[in-house]
Coordinates of C-alpha atoms in Angstrom, one line a residue:
M1362 CA 7.9 24.5 -44.3
M1363 CA 6.4 24.3 -40.9
G1364 CA 4.7 21.1 -41.8
R1365 CA 8.0 19.4 -42.8
F1366 CA 9.6 20.6 -39.6
I1367 CA 6.8 19.1 -37.5
L1368 CA 7.0 15.9 -39.4
K1369 CA 10.8 15.6 -38.9
L1370 CA 10.4 16.5 -35.2
T1371 CA 7.7 13.8 -34.8
A1372 CA 9.9 11.2 -36.5
F1373 CA 12.9 12.2 -34.3
L1374 CA 10.8 11.9 -31.1
F1375 CA 9.4 8.6 -32.2
F1376 CA 12.7 7.0 -33.0
S1377 CA 14.3 8.5 -29.9
F1378 CA 11.5 6.9 -27.8
I1379 CA 12.1 3.5 -29.5
I1380 CA 15.8 3.6 -28.9
Y1381 CA 15.3 4.7 -25.3
T1382 CA 12.8 1.9 -24.7
L1383 CA 15.1 -0.7 -26.2
T1384 CA 18.0 0.5 -24.2
L1385 CA 15.9 0.5 -21.0
I1386 CA 14.9 -3.1 -21.7
L1387 CA 18.5 -4.2 -22.3
F1388 CA 19.6 -2.5 -19.0
G1389 CA 16.7 -4.1 -17.1
E1390 CA 17.4 -7.5 -18.4
Y1391 CA 21.2 -7.7 -18.3
L1392 CA 22.6 -5.0 -15.9
P1393 CA 22.8 -5.7 -12.2
S1394 CA 20.1 -3.7 -10.2
E1395 CA 22.8 -1.7 -8.4
W1396 CA 23.8 -0.2 -11.8
N1397 CA 20.3 0.8 -12.7
N1398 CA 19.8 3.7 -10.4
N1399 CA 16.8 5.0 -12.3
L1400 CA 15.2 1.7 -13.0
N1401 CA 13.8 0.2 -9.8
Y1402 CA 11.8 -2.9 -10.8
K1403 CA 11.7 -5.6 -8.1
T1404 CA 9.2 -8.4 -8.6
A1405 CA 8.5 -10.7 -5.6
S1406 CA 10.3 -8.5 -3.2
G1407 CA 9.3 -7.9 0.5
G1408 CA 5.7 -7.8 1.6
H1409 CA 4.4 -10.6 -0.7
A1410 CA 2.9 -8.1 -3.1
L1411 CA 3.2 -10.4 -6.1
T1412 CA 1.3 -13.2 -4.3
R1413 CA -1.3 -10.8 -2.9
F1414 CA -2.0 -9.2 -6.3
R1415 CA -2.2 -12.6 -8.0
E1416 CA -4.6 -13.9 -5.3
V1417 CA -6.9 -10.9 -5.6
K1418 CA -7.4 -11.6 -9.3
T1419 CA -8.9 -15.0 -8.3
V1420 CA -11.2 -13.7 -5.6
K1421 CA -14.8 -13.1 -6.7
S1422 CA -15.9 -10.9 -3.9
A1423 CA -15.0 -9.8 -0.3
D1424 CA -17.5 -8.5 2.2
V1425 CA -14.7 -6.9 4.2
L1426 CA -11.9 -5.2 2.3
I1427 CA -8.8 -3.8 3.9
V1428 CA -6.6 -1.1 2.3
G1429 CA -3.6 0.7 3.6
S1430 CA 0.1 0.4 4.2
S1431 CA 2.2 -2.4 5.7
H1432 CA 0.2 -1.8 8.9
A1433 CA -2.8 -3.1 7.0
Y1434 CA -1.3 -6.3 5.5
R1435 CA 0.6 -7.0 8.7
G1436 CA -2.1 -5.9 11.1
F1437 CA -5.5 -7.4 9.9
D1438 CA -5.5 -11.2 10.0
P1439 CA -8.3 -13.0 8.0
R1440 CA -8.0 -16.1 10.3
I1441 CA -9.2 -13.9 13.3
F1442 CA -12.1 -12.4 11.3
S1443 CA -13.0 -16.0 10.2
E1444 CA -13.2 -17.1 13.9
Y1445 CA -16.0 -14.6 14.2
G1446 CA -17.8 -15.8 11.1
Y1447 CA -16.4 -13.2 8.6
N1448 CA -15.0 -15.5 6.0
S1449 CA -15.4 -13.2 3.0
F1450 CA -12.3 -11.0 3.6
F1451 CA -9.4 -9.6 1.6
N1452 CA -6.5 -7.5 2.6
L1453 CA -5.3 -5.3 -0.2
G1454 CA -2.6 -3.5 1.8
S1455 CA 0.9 -3.1 0.3
S1456 CA 4.3 -1.8 1.4
S1457 CA 4.3 2.0 2.1
Q1458 CA 0.9 2.3 0.4
T1459 CA -0.1 5.9 0.3
H1460 CA -3.4 7.3 -0.8
L1461 CA -2.1 7.7 -4.4
Q1462 CA -1.8 3.9 -4.6
T1463 CA -5.0 3.2 -2.7
E1464 CA -6.7 5.2 -5.5
V1465 CA -5.2 2.9 -8.1
L1466 CA -6.0 -0.3 -6.3
L1467 CA -9.6 0.7 -5.6
E1468 CA -10.1 1.7 -9.2
R1469 CA -8.9 -1.8 -10.3
Y1470 CA -10.6 -4.0 -7.7
L1471 CA -13.4 -2.3 -5.9
K1472 CA -16.2 -3.2 -8.3
K1473 CA -15.0 -6.7 -8.6
L1474 CA -14.8 -7.3 -4.9
N1475 CA -18.0 -5.4 -4.1
P1476 CA -17.3 -5.0 -0.3
K1477 CA -19.9 -4.3 2.3
L1478 CA -17.3 -2.6 4.5
I1479 CA -13.9 -1.1 3.7
I1480 CA -11.5 -0.9 6.6
Y1481 CA -9.2 2.0 5.6
E1482 CA -6.0 1.8 7.6
V1483 CA -4.7 5.4 8.1
Y1484 CA -1.1 5.5 9.4
P1485 CA -0.3 9.2 9.7
G1486 CA 3.1 8.6 8.1
T1487 CA 1.4 7.8 4.7
F1488 CA 0.1 11.4 4.6
K1489 CA 3.6 12.9 4.3
A1490 CA 5.2 10.3 2.1
D1491 CA 5.8 10.9 -1.6
G1492 CA 4.5 7.4 -2.5
I1493 CA 7.2 6.6 -5.0
E1494 CA 8.3 3.4 -3.2
S1495 CA 4.8 2.1 -3.2
S1496 CA 4.1 3.0 -6.8
L1497 CA 7.3 1.1 -7.8
D1498 CA 6.1 -1.9 -5.8
I1499 CA 2.7 -1.9 -7.5
I1500 CA 4.2 -1.4 -11.0
A1501 CA 6.5 -4.4 -10.5
N1502 CA 4.0 -6.8 -8.9
D1503 CA 0.6 -6.0 -10.2
K1504 CA -0.6 -5.5 -13.8
N1505 CA 0.1 -2.2 -15.6
D1506 CA -2.8 -0.4 -17.1
F1507 CA -4.0 3.2 -17.5
E1508 CA -4.1 3.6 -13.7
S1509 CA -0.4 2.9 -13.4
F1510 CA 0.2 5.1 -16.4
K1511 CA -1.4 8.0 -14.5
L1512 CA 1.1 7.5 -11.7
I1513 CA 3.8 8.9 -14.1
F1514 CA 2.0 12.3 -14.0
K1515 CA 1.3 12.1 -10.3
H1516 CA 4.9 11.6 -9.4
K1517 CA 6.8 13.2 -12.3
H1518 CA 9.8 11.0 -11.4
I1519 CA 12.2 9.3 -13.8
K1520 CA 12.1 6.0 -11.8
I1521 CA 8.3 5.8 -12.2
V1522 CA 8.6 6.5 -16.0
N1523 CA 11.3 3.9 -16.5
S1524 CA 9.7 1.2 -14.3
F1525 CA 6.4 1.7 -16.0
I1526 CA 7.9 1.3 -19.5
Y1527 CA 9.9 -1.7 -18.4
G1528 CA 7.0 -3.2 -16.5
L1529 CA 4.8 -2.9 -19.6
Y1530 CA 7.4 -4.8 -21.6
R1531 CA 7.5 -7.5 -18.9
D1532 CA 3.7 -7.7 -18.9
I1533 CA 3.3 -7.9 -22.7
S1534 CA 6.1 -10.4 -23.1
G1535 CA 4.7 -12.6 -20.2
L1536 CA 8.1 -12.8 -18.6
N1537 CA 6.6 -12.4 -15.1
K1538 CA 4.2 -15.3 -15.4
G1539 CA 7.0 -17.8 -14.6
I1540 CA 8.1 -16.0 -11.4
K1541 CA 7.2 -17.9 -8.2
E1542 CA 7.2 -16.4 -4.8
S1543 CA 7.5 -18.7 -1.7
K1544 CA 4.8 -18.1 0.9
R1545 CA 7.6 -18.3 3.5
K1546 CA 10.6 -16.0 3.3
K1547 CA 12.8 -13.8 5.5
G1548 CA 10.7 -14.4 8.6
D1549 CA 7.4 -13.7 6.9
E1550 CA 4.6 -16.1 6.1
Y1551 CA 1.9 -15.2 3.5
I1552 CA -1.6 -16.2 4.7
D1553 CA -4.3 -16.5 2.1
G1554 CA -6.5 -13.4 2.1
G1555 CA -3.6 -11.0 1.8
Y1556 CA -2.1 -11.1 5.4
V1557 CA 1.6 -11.5 6.2
Q1558 CA 2.5 -13.0 9.6
K1559 CA 5.9 -12.1 11.0
K1560 CA 7.9 -14.9 12.5
N1561 CA 7.5 -14.6 16.3
K1562 CA 9.6 -11.7 17.3
T1563 CA 9.5 -9.1 20.0
F1564 CA 10.9 -5.6 20.2
R1565 CA 13.7 -4.0 22.2
N1566 CA 12.2 -0.6 23.0
V1567 CA 14.1 2.6 22.3
S1568 CA 13.6 6.2 23.2
N1569 CA 12.3 8.6 20.6
S1570 CA 12.9 12.3 20.2
K1571 CA 10.0 14.7 19.8
K1572 CA 8.3 14.4 16.3
W1573 CA 5.4 15.9 14.4
W1574 CA 3.1 14.3 11.9
K1575 CA 3.1 16.2 8.6
V1576 CA 0.5 16.1 5.8
R1577 CA 1.4 16.6 2.1
D1578 CA -1.4 18.3 0.1
Q1579 CA -1.2 15.8 -2.7
Q1580 CA -1.8 12.9 -0.3
L1581 CA -4.7 14.7 1.5
D1582 CA -6.3 15.5 -1.9
A1583 CA -6.1 11.9 -3.0
F1584 CA -7.5 10.7 0.4
D1585 CA -10.4 13.2 0.2
G1586 CA -11.1 12.0 -3.3
I1587 CA -11.3 8.4 -2.2
I1588 CA -13.6 9.3 0.7
K1589 CA -15.9 11.3 -1.6
S1590 CA -16.1 8.4 -4.1
L1591 CA -16.9 5.9 -1.4
K1592 CA -19.7 8.2 0.0
D1593 CA -21.0 8.8 -3.6
M1594 CA -21.2 5.0 -4.1
N1595 CA -22.8 4.4 -0.7
I1596 CA -20.0 2.1 0.3
K1597 CA -19.6 1.8 4.1
F1598 CA -16.1 2.5 5.4
V1599 CA -14.3 3.0 8.6
L1600 CA -10.9 4.7 9.2
V1601 CA -8.6 2.9 11.5
Q1602 CA -5.3 3.9 12.9
A1603 CA -3.6 0.6 13.9
P1604 CA -1.5 0.6 17.1
I1605 CA 2.2 1.6 17.1
T1606 CA 4.5 1.4 20.2
S1607 CA 3.4 3.8 22.9
S1608 CA 6.9 5.4 23.0
F1609 CA 6.8 6.1 19.3
Y1610 CA 3.2 7.3 19.4
Q1611 CA 3.7 9.6 22.4
A1612 CA 6.9 11.1 20.8
H1613 CA 4.6 12.8 18.2
Q1614 CA 3.4 16.1 19.5
N1615 CA 0.3 16.6 17.2
N1616 CA -1.6 13.3 17.6
D1617 CA -4.8 15.3 18.4
Y1618 CA -4.4 17.2 15.1
F1619 CA -4.3 14.0 13.1
D1620 CA -7.3 12.6 15.1
S1621 CA -9.4 15.7 14.3
L1622 CA -8.4 15.4 10.6
M1623 CA -9.7 11.8 10.4
D1624 CA -12.7 12.5 12.6
S1625 CA -13.8 15.2 10.1
R1626 CA -13.7 12.6 7.3
G1627 CA -15.7 9.7 8.6
T1628 CA -16.1 7.1 11.4
Y1629 CA -12.6 6.8 12.8
F1630 CA -11.0 4.7 15.6
N1631 CA -7.5 5.4 16.9
F1632 CA -6.4 2.1 18.5
N1633 CA -3.5 3.7 20.2
K1634 CA -6.1 4.8 22.6
L1635 CA -8.4 1.8 22.5
V1636 CA -6.2 -1.2 23.3
E1637 CA -3.5 -1.7 26.0
L1638 CA -0.4 -3.2 24.5
N1639 CA 3.2 -3.7 25.7
D1640 CA 5.9 -2.1 23.4
S1641 CA 8.3 -5.1 24.0
I1642 CA 5.8 -8.0 24.0
H1643 CA 3.3 -7.0 21.3
F1644 CA 5.5 -5.4 18.6
Y1645 CA 8.4 -6.5 16.4
D1646 CA 9.6 -2.9 15.6
R1647 CA 8.5 0.5 16.7
H1648 CA 5.4 0.6 14.5
H1649 CA 4.5 -3.0 13.5
L1650 CA 2.5 -5.4 15.6
N1651 CA 3.7 -9.0 16.1
Q1652 CA 1.1 -11.8 16.1
A1653 CA 0.4 -11.5 19.8
G1654 CA -0.4 -7.8 19.2
V1655 CA -2.5 -8.5 16.1
N1656 CA -4.6 -11.0 18.0
I1657 CA -5.5 -8.4 20.7
F1658 CA -6.0 -5.6 18.2
N1659 CA -8.2 -7.6 15.8
K1660 CA -10.5 -9.0 18.5
K1661 CA -11.0 -5.5 19.9
L1662 CA -11.6 -4.1 16.4
I1663 CA -14.2 -6.7 15.6
Q1664 CA -15.9 -6.1 19.0
I1665 CA -16.2 -2.4 18.3
L1666 CA -17.4 -2.9 14.7
K1667 CA -20.1 -5.3 16.0
E1668 CA -21.2 -2.9 18.7
K1669 CA -21.5 -0.1 16.1
D1670 CA -23.4 -2.4 13.8
M1671 CA -20.8 -1.9 11.1
I1672 CA -20.0 -5.5 10.4

């Protein structure tokens, strides 16, 4: 009796899943995105993730590997590293990348790239984010495998479940292969090596109210797991907080707390204290550098890494 019940329940769940998947595919293919509130699948969207993830699959190795959020792919320019003789470089940053997604990307590409140094960009805001936006970005623009499947259990969010199922269908059917992404779009230019240069733009400074950085346990656990893995594998890494506008930085009342948190995890440089930049001239918004700012920041970073014999 119990055996028949379990058999019927299994058949019911199986056919329900099939119908759900087919419905999801039909919605994804034919309904406008604004009607699909719980299916957020945007290929070749902002940040050039599609181009970056396609390029990394063609790269055999990278002596210097960058990971982190938009401050990474908009803040570390391979052309400047090349000027100093560091030609083997790849920037694996992605939009709103938190430590949950850094885990996924390092699991996929670390062994293949075999870096001598990882520059881990640590924007404090990534420690309080839930990471859903970045997971959706990776599901839609990189391959889907067991690592992206695990994101379902990390987030426990219907958008991640639906986007993963739909993304798997797009991967298996090869529908994304024909999608092309222009290297220049919406004021951004993709530079080989993973960097995105913003069209020359400055920032009109604004005042900021008092703020505090917050840390989510899930993100800190993921971050600590990554640090432990890198140490276990004897891979050299440095934690870098890229500059943000001084007005936005100083509005945060617990910068010392975040610095001490990073200092306790490894070699850490906070470039809000190491370079002098002008909020209006060197940024295009309150926390992203423009090219003039990137030039100053990268040259100072390379200088410090050379002095510390890390590069």
